[in-house]
Coordinates of N, CA and C in Angstrom, one line a residue:
M593 N 0.8 -1.2 0.0 CA 0.0 0.0 0.0 C 0.9 1.3 0.0
F594 N 1.9 1.2 0.8 CA 2.8 2.4 0.9 C 3.5 2.6 -0.4
F595 N 3.9 1.5 -1.1 CA 4.6 1.7 -2.4 C 3.7 2.2 -3.5
I596 N 2.4 1.9 -3.4 CA 1.5 2.4 -4.4 C 1.3 3.9 -4.2
R597 N 1.2 4.4 -2.9 CA 1.1 5.8 -2.7 C 2.3 6.6 -3.2
C598 N 3.5 6.0 -2.9 CA 4.8 6.7 -3.3 C 4.8 6.7 -4.9
A599 N 4.4 5.7 -5.5 CA 4.4 5.7 -7.0 C 3.4 6.7 -7.5
A600 N 2.3 6.9 -6.9 CA 1.3 7.9 -7.3 C 1.8 9.3 -7.1
V601 N 2.5 9.5 -6.0 CA 3.1 10.9 -5.7 C 4.2 11.2 -6.7
L602 N 5.0 10.2 -7.0 CA 6.1 10.4 -8.0 C 5.6 10.6 -9.4
A603 N 4.5 9.9 -9.7 CA 3.9 10.0 -11.0 C 3.4 11.5 -11.2
G604 N 2.9 12.1 -10.1 CA 2.4 13.4 -10.2 C 3.5 14.5 -10.2
L605 N 4.6 14.1 -9.6 CA 5.7 15.1 -9.6 C 6.6 15.1 -10.9
L606 N 6.6 14.0 -11.6 CA 7.4 13.9 -12.8 C 7.1 14.9 -13.8
P607 N 5.9 15.2 -14.1 CA 5.7 16.3 -15.1 C 6.1 17.6 -14.7
L608 N 6.0 17.9 -13.3 CA 6.4 19.2 -12.8 C 7.9 19.3 -12.9
L609 N 8.6 18.3 -12.5 CA 10.1 18.3 -12.5 C 10.6 18.5 -14.0
S610 N 10.0 17.8 -14.9 CA 10.5 17.9 -16.3 C 10.2 19.2 -16.9
A611 N 9.0 19.9 -16.5 CA 8.7 21.2 -16.9 C 9.7 22.2 -16.4
Q612 N 10.1 22.0 -15.1 CA 11.0 22.9 -14.5 C 12.4 22.8 -15.1
A613 N 12.8 21.6 -15.4 CA 14.1 21.3 -16.1 C 14.1 22.0 -17.5
Q614 N 13.0 22.0 -18.1 CA 13.0 22.7 -19.5 C 13.1 24.2 -19.4
T615 N 12.6 24.8 -18.3 CA 12.6 26.2 -18.2 C 13.8 26.8 -17.6
T616 N 14.6 26.0 -16.8 CA 15.8 26.6 -16.2 C 16.9 26.8 -17.3
P617 N 17.5 28.0 -17.3 CA 18.5 28.2 -18.3 C 19.8 27.4 -17.9
T618 N 20.5 27.0 -18.9 CA 21.7 26.3 -18.7 C 22.9 27.3 -19.0
T619 N 23.9 27.2 -18.1 CA 25.0 28.1 -18.4 C 25.9 27.5 -19.4
P620 N 26.5 28.3 -20.3 CA 27.3 27.8 -21.3 C 28.6 27.2 -20.7
P621 N 29.2 26.2 -21.3 CA 30.4 25.6 -20.7 C 31.6 26.6 -20.9
V622 N 32.5 26.4 -19.9 CA 33.7 27.2 -20.0 C 34.5 26.8 -21.3
P623 N 35.0 27.7 -22.0 CA 35.8 27.3 -23.2 C 36.9 26.4 -22.8
G624 N 36.9 25.2 -23.2 CA 37.7 24.2 -22.6 C 39.1 24.0 -23.2
F625 N 39.9 23.5 -22.5 CA 41.2 23.0 -23.0 C 41.2 21.5 -22.8
S626 N 41.8 20.8 -23.7 CA 41.7 19.4 -23.7 C 42.6 18.8 -22.6
S627 N 43.7 19.5 -22.2 CA 44.6 18.9 -21.2 C 45.3 20.0 -20.5
R628 N 46.0 19.7 -19.5 CA 46.8 20.7 -18.7 C 47.9 21.2 -19.6
G629 N 48.5 20.4 -20.4 CA 49.6 20.9 -21.3 C 49.1 22.0 -22.2
V630 N 47.9 21.8 -22.8 CA 47.4 22.8 -23.8 C 47.1 24.1 -23.0
A631 N 46.5 24.0 -21.8 CA 46.2 25.2 -21.0 C 47.5 25.9 -20.6
H632 N 48.5 25.1 -20.2 CA 49.7 25.7 -19.8 C 50.4 26.4 -20.9
D633 N 50.4 25.8 -22.1 CA 51.1 26.4 -23.3 C 50.4 27.7 -23.7
S634 N 49.0 27.7 -23.6 CA 48.3 28.8 -23.9 C 48.6 30.0 -23.0
L635 N 48.7 29.7 -21.7 CA 49.0 30.7 -20.7 C 50.4 31.3 -21.0
Q636 N 51.4 30.4 -21.2 CA 52.8 30.9 -21.4 C 52.9 31.7 -22.7
S637 N 52.2 31.3 -23.7 CA 52.2 32.1 -25.0 C 51.6 33.5 -24.8
Q638 N 50.5 33.6 -24.0 CA 49.9 34.9 -23.8 C 50.8 35.7 -22.9
A639 N 51.5 35.1 -21.9 CA 52.4 35.9 -21.1 C 53.6 36.4 -21.9
A640 N 54.1 35.6 -22.8 CA 55.2 36.0 -23.6 C 54.7 37.2 -24.5
R641 N 53.5 37.1 -25.0 CA 53.0 38.2 -25.8 C 52.9 39.5 -25.0
I642 N 52.4 39.4 -23.8 CA 52.3 40.6 -22.9 C 53.7 41.2 -22.6
R643 N 54.7 40.3 -22.4 CA 56.0 40.8 -22.1 C 56.6 41.5 -23.4
A644 N 56.4 41.0 -24.5 CA 56.9 41.6 -25.8 C 56.2 42.9 -26.0
Q645 N 54.9 43.0 -25.8 CA 54.2 44.3 -26.0 C 54.7 45.3 -25.0
A646 N 55.0 44.9 -23.7 CA 55.5 45.9 -22.7 C 56.8 46.4 -23.2
L647 N 57.7 45.5 -23.7 CA 59.0 45.9 -24.1 C 58.9 46.9 -25.3
A648 N 57.9 46.7 -26.2 CA 57.8 47.6 -27.3 C 57.2 49.0 -26.9
R649 N 56.4 49.0 -25.8 CA 55.8 50.3 -25.3 C 56.8 51.1 -24.4
A650 N 57.8 50.4 -23.9 CA 58.7 51.1 -22.9 C 59.5 52.2 -23.6
A651 N 59.5 53.3 -23.0 CA 60.3 54.5 -23.5 C 61.2 55.1 -22.4
G652 N 60.9 55.0 -21.2 CA 61.7 55.6 -20.1 C 61.5 54.8 -18.9
F653 N 62.4 55.0 -17.9 CA 62.4 54.2 -16.7 C 63.0 55.1 -15.5
E654 N 62.7 54.7 -14.3 CA 63.3 55.2 -13.1 C 63.6 54.1 -12.2
S655 N 64.7 54.2 -11.5 CA 65.2 53.1 -10.6 C 65.6 53.6 -9.3
S656 N 65.4 52.8 -8.2 CA 65.9 53.1 -6.9 C 66.3 51.9 -6.2
Q657 N 67.2 52.0 -5.2 CA 67.6 50.9 -4.4 C 67.7 51.3 -3.0
G658 N 67.7 50.3 -2.1 CA 67.8 50.6 -0.7 C 68.1 49.3 0.1
N659 N 68.3 49.5 1.4 CA 68.6 48.4 2.3 C 67.6 48.2 3.4
F660 N 66.6 49.1 3.5 CA 65.6 49.0 4.6 C 64.8 47.8 4.3
G661 N 64.7 46.8 5.3 CA 63.9 45.6 5.1 C 64.7 44.6 4.2
G662 N 66.0 44.7 4.1 CA 66.8 43.9 3.2 C 67.1 44.6 1.9
P663 N 68.2 44.3 1.3 CA 68.6 45.0 0.1 C 67.6 44.7 -1.0
H664 N 67.2 45.8 -1.7 CA 66.2 45.7 -2.8 C 66.5 46.7 -3.9
R665 N 66.0 46.4 -5.1 CA 66.1 47.4 -6.2 C 64.7 47.4 -6.8
R666 N 64.2 48.6 -7.1 CA 62.9 48.9 -7.7 C 63.2 49.6 -9.0
T667 N 62.5 49.1 -10.1 CA 62.5 49.8 -11.4 C 61.1 49.9 -11.9
K668 N 60.8 51.1 -12.4 CA 59.5 51.4 -13.0 C 59.8 51.8 -14.4
T669 N 59.1 51.1 -15.4 CA 59.2 51.4 -16.8 C 57.9 52.2 -17.2
Y670 N 58.1 53.2 -18.0 CA 57.0 54.0 -18.5 C 56.9 54.0 -20.0
A671 N 55.7 54.4 -20.5 CA 55.5 54.5 -21.9 C 56.0 55.8 -22.5
G672 N 56.5 56.7 -21.7 CA 57.1 58.0 -22.1 C 58.0 58.4 -21.0
V673 N 58.0 59.7 -20.7 CA 58.8 60.3 -19.7 C 58.3 59.8 -18.3
P674 N 59.2 59.4 -17.4 CA 58.7 59.0 -16.1 C 57.8 60.0 -15.4
Q675 N 56.9 59.5 -14.6 CA 55.9 60.3 -13.9 C 56.6 61.3 -13.0
G676 N 56.0 62.5 -12.9 CA 56.6 63.5 -12.0 C 57.7 64.3 -12.6
V677 N 58.0 64.2 -13.8 CA 59.0 65.0 -14.5 C 58.4 66.3 -15.1
V678 N 59.0 67.4 -14.8 CA 58.5 68.6 -15.4 C 59.2 68.8 -16.8
N679 N 58.3 69.0 -17.7 CA 58.8 69.2 -19.1 C 59.3 70.6 -19.4
A680 N 59.7 70.9 -20.6 CA 60.4 72.2 -20.9 C 59.4 73.4 -20.7
I681 N 58.1 73.2 -20.9 CA 57.1 74.2 -20.7 C 56.8 74.5 -19.2
G682 N 57.1 73.5 -18.4 CA 56.9 73.7 -16.9 C 55.7 72.9 -16.4
F683 N 55.1 72.1 -17.3 CA 54.0 71.2 -16.8 C 54.6 69.9 -16.3
K684 N 53.9 69.4 -15.3 CA 54.3 68.0 -14.8 C 53.7 67.0 -15.8
T685 N 54.5 66.2 -16.4 CA 54.1 65.2 -17.3 C 53.7 63.9 -16.6
T686 N 52.8 63.2 -17.2 CA 52.4 61.9 -16.7 C 52.3 60.9 -17.8
S687 N 52.9 59.8 -17.7 CA 52.9 58.8 -18.7 C 52.5 57.5 -18.1
P688 N 51.8 56.6 -18.8 CA 51.4 55.4 -18.2 C 52.5 54.4 -17.8
L689 N 52.3 53.7 -16.7 CA 53.3 52.8 -16.3 C 53.1 51.5 -17.1
V690 N 54.3 51.0 -17.5 CA 54.3 49.7 -18.4 C 54.6 48.5 -17.5
E691 N 55.7 48.7 -16.7 CA 56.1 47.5 -15.9 C 56.7 48.0 -14.6
R692 N 56.5 47.3 -13.5 CA 57.1 47.5 -12.2 C 57.9 46.3 -11.8
H693 N 59.2 46.4 -11.5 CA 60.0 45.3 -11.3 C 60.7 45.5 -9.9
V694 N 60.6 44.6 -9.0 CA 61.2 44.7 -7.7 C 62.0 43.4 -7.4
I695 N 63.3 43.6 -7.0 CA 64.1 42.5 -6.6 C 64.5 42.7 -5.1
R696 N 64.3 41.7 -4.3 CA 64.6 41.8 -2.9 C 65.5 40.6 -2.5
H697 N 66.4 40.8 -1.5 CA 67.2 39.7 -1.0 C 66.8 39.5 0.4
R698 N 66.1 38.4 0.7 CA 65.7 38.1 2.1 C 65.9 36.6 2.4
Y699 N 66.4 36.4 3.6 CA 66.5 35.0 4.1 C 67.4 34.2 3.2
G700 N 68.4 34.8 2.6 CA 69.3 34.0 1.7 C 68.7 33.7 0.3
M701 N 67.5 34.3 0.0 CA 66.9 34.0 -1.3 C 66.7 35.3 -2.0
E702 N 66.7 35.2 -3.4 CA 66.4 36.4 -4.2 C 64.9 36.3 -4.6
L703 N 64.1 37.3 -4.1 CA 62.7 37.4 -4.4 C 62.5 38.4 -5.5
E704 N 61.8 38.1 -6.5 CA 61.6 39.0 -7.6 C 60.1 39.0 -8.0
K705 N 59.6 40.2 -8.3 CA 58.2 40.4 -8.7 C 58.2 41.4 -9.8
R706 N 57.5 40.9 -10.9 CA 57.3 41.8 -12.1 C 55.8 41.9 -12.3
V707 N 55.4 43.2 -12.5 CA 54.0 43.5 -12.7 C 53.9 44.3 -14.0
Y708 N 53.0 43.8 -14.9 CA 52.9 44.5 -16.2 C 51.5 45.1 -16.3
Y709 N 51.4 46.3 -17.0 CA 50.2 47.1 -17.1 C 49.8 47.2 -18.5
D710 N 48.5 47.3 -18.8 CA 48.0 47.6 -20.2 C 48.0 49.1 -20.4
P711 N 47.7 49.6 -21.6 CA 47.7 51.0 -21.8 C 46.7 51.8 -21.0
K712 N 45.6 51.1 -20.5 CA 44.6 51.8 -19.6 C 45.0 51.8 -18.2
G713 N 46.1 51.2 -17.8 CA 46.6 51.2 -16.4 C 46.2 50.0 -15.6
H714 N 45.6 49.0 -16.2 CA 45.2 47.8 -15.5 C 46.4 46.8 -15.3
V715 N 46.4 46.2 -14.1 CA 47.4 45.1 -14.0 C 47.0 43.9 -14.8
I716 N 47.8 43.5 -15.8 CA 47.3 42.4 -16.6 C 48.2 41.2 -16.4
L717 N 49.4 41.3 -15.8 CA 50.3 40.1 -15.6 C 51.1 40.4 -14.4
T718 N 51.1 39.5 -13.4 CA 52.0 39.5 -12.2 C 52.8 38.2 -12.2
E719 N 54.1 38.3 -12.1 CA 54.9 37.2 -12.0 C 55.8 37.3 -10.7
Q720 N 55.9 36.2 -10.0 CA 56.7 36.2 -8.8 C 57.7 35.0 -8.9
F721 N 59.0 35.3 -8.6 CA 60.1 34.4 -8.7 C 60.8 34.2 -7.4
E722 N 61.3 33.0 -7.1 CA 62.2 32.8 -6.0 C 63.4 32.1 -6.6
N723 N 64.6 32.8 -6.4 CA 65.9 32.4 -7.0 C 65.7 32.0 -8.5
Q724 N 65.2 33.0 -9.2 CA 64.9 32.9 -10.7 C 64.0 31.7 -11.1
Q725 N 63.2 31.2 -10.1 CA 62.3 30.1 -10.4 C 60.8 30.7 -10.3
L726 N 60.1 30.6 -11.3 CA 58.7 31.1 -11.3 C 57.9 30.3 -10.3
V727 N 57.3 31.0 -9.3 CA 56.4 30.4 -8.3 C 55.0 30.8 -8.4
R728 N 54.7 31.9 -9.1 CA 53.3 32.4 -9.2 C 53.2 33.3 -10.4
L729 N 52.1 33.0 -11.1 CA 51.8 33.9 -12.3 C 50.3 34.1 -12.3
L730 N 49.9 35.4 -12.4 CA 48.5 35.8 -12.4 C 48.3 36.7 -13.6
M731 N 47.4 36.3 -14.5 CA 47.1 37.1 -15.7 C 45.6 37.4 -15.7
T732 N 45.2 38.6 -15.9 CA 43.9 39.1 -15.9 C 43.5 39.7 -17.3
H733 N 42.4 39.3 -17.9 CA 41.9 39.8 -19.1 C 40.8 40.8 -18.8
Y734 N 40.7 41.9 -19.5 CA 39.7 42.9 -19.3 C 38.8 43.1 -20.5
D735 N 37.5 43.3 -20.3 CA 36.6 43.6 -21.4 C 36.9 45.0 -21.9
A736 N 37.1 45.2 -23.2 CA 37.4 46.5 -23.7 C 36.2 47.5 -23.6
A737 N 35.0 47.0 -23.8 CA 33.9 47.9 -23.7 C 33.5 48.3 -22.3
M738 N 33.5 47.4 -21.4 CA 33.0 47.7 -20.0 C 34.2 48.0 -19.1
N739 N 35.4 47.7 -19.5 CA 36.6 48.0 -18.6 C 36.6 47.1 -17.3
L740 N 36.1 45.9 -17.4 CA 36.0 45.1 -16.2 C 36.7 43.8 -16.5
P741 N 37.3 43.1 -15.4 CA 38.0 41.9 -15.6 C 37.0 40.7 -15.9
V742 N 37.3 40.0 -17.0 CA 36.3 38.9 -17.4 C 37.0 37.5 -17.4
A743 N 38.3 37.5 -17.3 CA 39.0 36.2 -17.3 C 40.3 36.3 -16.5
E744 N 40.7 35.2 -15.8 CA 41.8 35.2 -15.0 C 42.5 33.9 -15.0
W745 N 43.8 33.9 -15.2 CA 44.7 32.7 -15.1 C 45.5 32.8 -13.8
L746 N 45.7 31.7 -13.1 CA 46.5 31.6 -12.0 C 47.3 30.3 -12.0
L747 N 48.7 30.5 -12.1 CA 49.6 29.4 -12.1 C 50.4 29.5 -10.8
V748 N 50.4 28.5 -9.9 CA 51.2 28.5 -8.7 C 52.2 27.3 -8.7
R749 N 53.1 27.4 -7.7 CA 54.1 26.4 -7.5 C 53.5 25.0 -7.5
G750 N 54.2 24.1 -8.2 CA 53.7 22.7 -8.3 C 52.9 22.5 -9.6
D751 N 52.9 23.5 -10.4 CA 52.2 23.5 -11.7 C 50.6 23.3 -11.6
Y752 N 50.1 24.0 -10.6 CA 48.6 24.0 -10.5 C 48.1 25.2 -11.2
L753 N 47.1 25.0 -12.0 CA 46.6 26.1 -12.9 C 45.1 26.2 -12.8
R754 N 44.7 27.5 -12.6 CA 43.2 27.7 -12.5 C 42.9 28.8 -13.6
Y755 N 41.8 28.5 -14.3 CA 41.3 29.4 -15.3 C 39.8 29.8 -15.0
T756 N 39.6 31.1 -14.7 CA 38.3 31.5 -14.3 C 37.7 32.5 -15.3
T757 N 36.5 32.4 -15.7 CA 35.9 33.3 -16.7 C 34.5 33.7 -16.1
A758 N 34.1 34.9 -16.7 CA 32.8 35.4 -16.3 C 32.2 36.1 -17.5
A759 N 30.9 36.1 -17.7 CA 30.3 36.8 -18.8 C 30.3 38.3 -18.7
V760 N 30.1 38.8 -17.4 CA 30.1 40.3 -17.2 C 31.4 40.7 -16.5
S761 N 31.6 40.2 -15.3 CA 32.8 40.6 -14.6 C 33.1 39.5 -13.5
L762 N 34.4 39.4 -13.2 CA 34.8 38.5 -12.1 C 34.4 39.0 -10.7
A763 N 33.9 40.2 -10.7 CA 33.5 40.8 -9.4 C 32.2 40.1 -9.0
Y764 N 31.4 39.6 -9.9 CA 30.1 39.0 -9.6 C 30.4 37.5 -9.4
R765 N 30.3 37.0 -8.2 CA 30.7 35.6 -7.9 C 29.7 34.6 -8.5
S766 N 28.5 34.9 -8.7 CA 27.5 34.0 -9.2 C 27.7 33.6 -10.7
D767 N 28.4 34.4 -11.4 CA 28.6 34.2 -12.8 C 29.9 33.5 -13.2
R768 N 30.7 33.2 -12.2 CA 32.0 32.6 -12.5 C 32.0 31.2 -12.9
R769 N 32.9 30.8 -13.9 CA 33.1 29.4 -14.3 C 34.6 29.2 -14.1
T770 N 34.9 28.1 -13.5 CA 36.3 27.8 -13.2 C 36.7 26.4 -13.7
Q771 N 37.9 26.3 -14.2 CA 38.5 25.1 -14.6 C 39.8 24.9 -13.9
Y772 N 40.1 23.7 -13.4 CA 41.4 23.5 -12.7 C 42.2 22.5 -13.5
F773 N 43.5 22.7 -13.6 CA 44.4 21.8 -14.3 C 45.6 21.5 -13.3
F774 N 46.1 20.3 -13.3 CA 47.3 20.0 -12.5 C 48.0 18.8 -13.2
R775 N 49.3 18.8 -12.9 CA 50.1 17.6 -13.4 C 49.9 16.5 -12.4
P776 N 49.5 15.3 -12.9 CA 49.2 14.2 -12.0 C 50.5 13.8 -11.3
R777 N 50.4 13.5 -10.1 CA 51.6 13.0 -9.3 C 51.8 11.5 -9.5
P778 N 53.1 11.1 -9.5 CA 53.3 9.7 -9.7 C 52.7 8.9 -8.5
T779 N 52.2 7.7 -8.8 CA 51.7 6.9 -7.7 C 52.8 6.2 -7.0
P780 N 52.8 6.2 -5.7 CA 53.9 5.4 -5.0 C 53.7 3.9 -5.2
T781 N 54.9 3.3 -5.4 CA 54.9 1.9 -5.5 C 55.3 1.2 -4.2
T782 N 54.6 0.2 -3.9 CA 54.9 -0.5 -2.6 C 55.9 -1.7 -2.9
T783 N 57.0 -1.7 -2.2 CA 57.9 -2.8 -2.5 C 57.9 -3.7 -1.2
G784 N 57.0 -3.5 -0.4 CA 57.0 -4.3 0.8 C 57.8 -3.6 1.9
G785 N 57.4 -3.9 3.1 CA 58.1 -3.2 4.2 C 57.6 -1.8 4.4
L786 N 58.2 -1.2 5.4 CA 57.8 0.2 5.7 C 58.7 1.1 5.0

């Protein structure tokens, strides 16, 4: 008797559930990469393109060094005359920042950070190195029309890669779609014993 009632209730709910399934919008899939290698190669080629564009835009720089908090050197590269320079007419000129490069020596290691900017002043690529070894790379893509971040790549130590996209902006958490890539670790083999 109980099973007959459950079957009758389920039979009444099935049309409602199928109608709801037909009306709910489906989110489009994240533009996929077939493997971690393809995603990693795509990221590295985009980062190389950003570095080449920054090198082509560079026209001037300013540099400073110090010892407070450990020896360090800071270099800022500009698309024109460095910011804060008074030109021949007497006006303070401003030119967009292209790259910021900081090298610090702490705890016996060389820590290096490179930040690249697009012509609008957005941070589009951040790289962090420890002893000339890349440990973190963050790349952000901006929508040209709305001036908002719409995609983000994150590569961290251990070759873990995250690709996040959004239709409008990454600021809206409900719209995000994320893919994760990693290099599979070798499986330990047991040879007996501890």
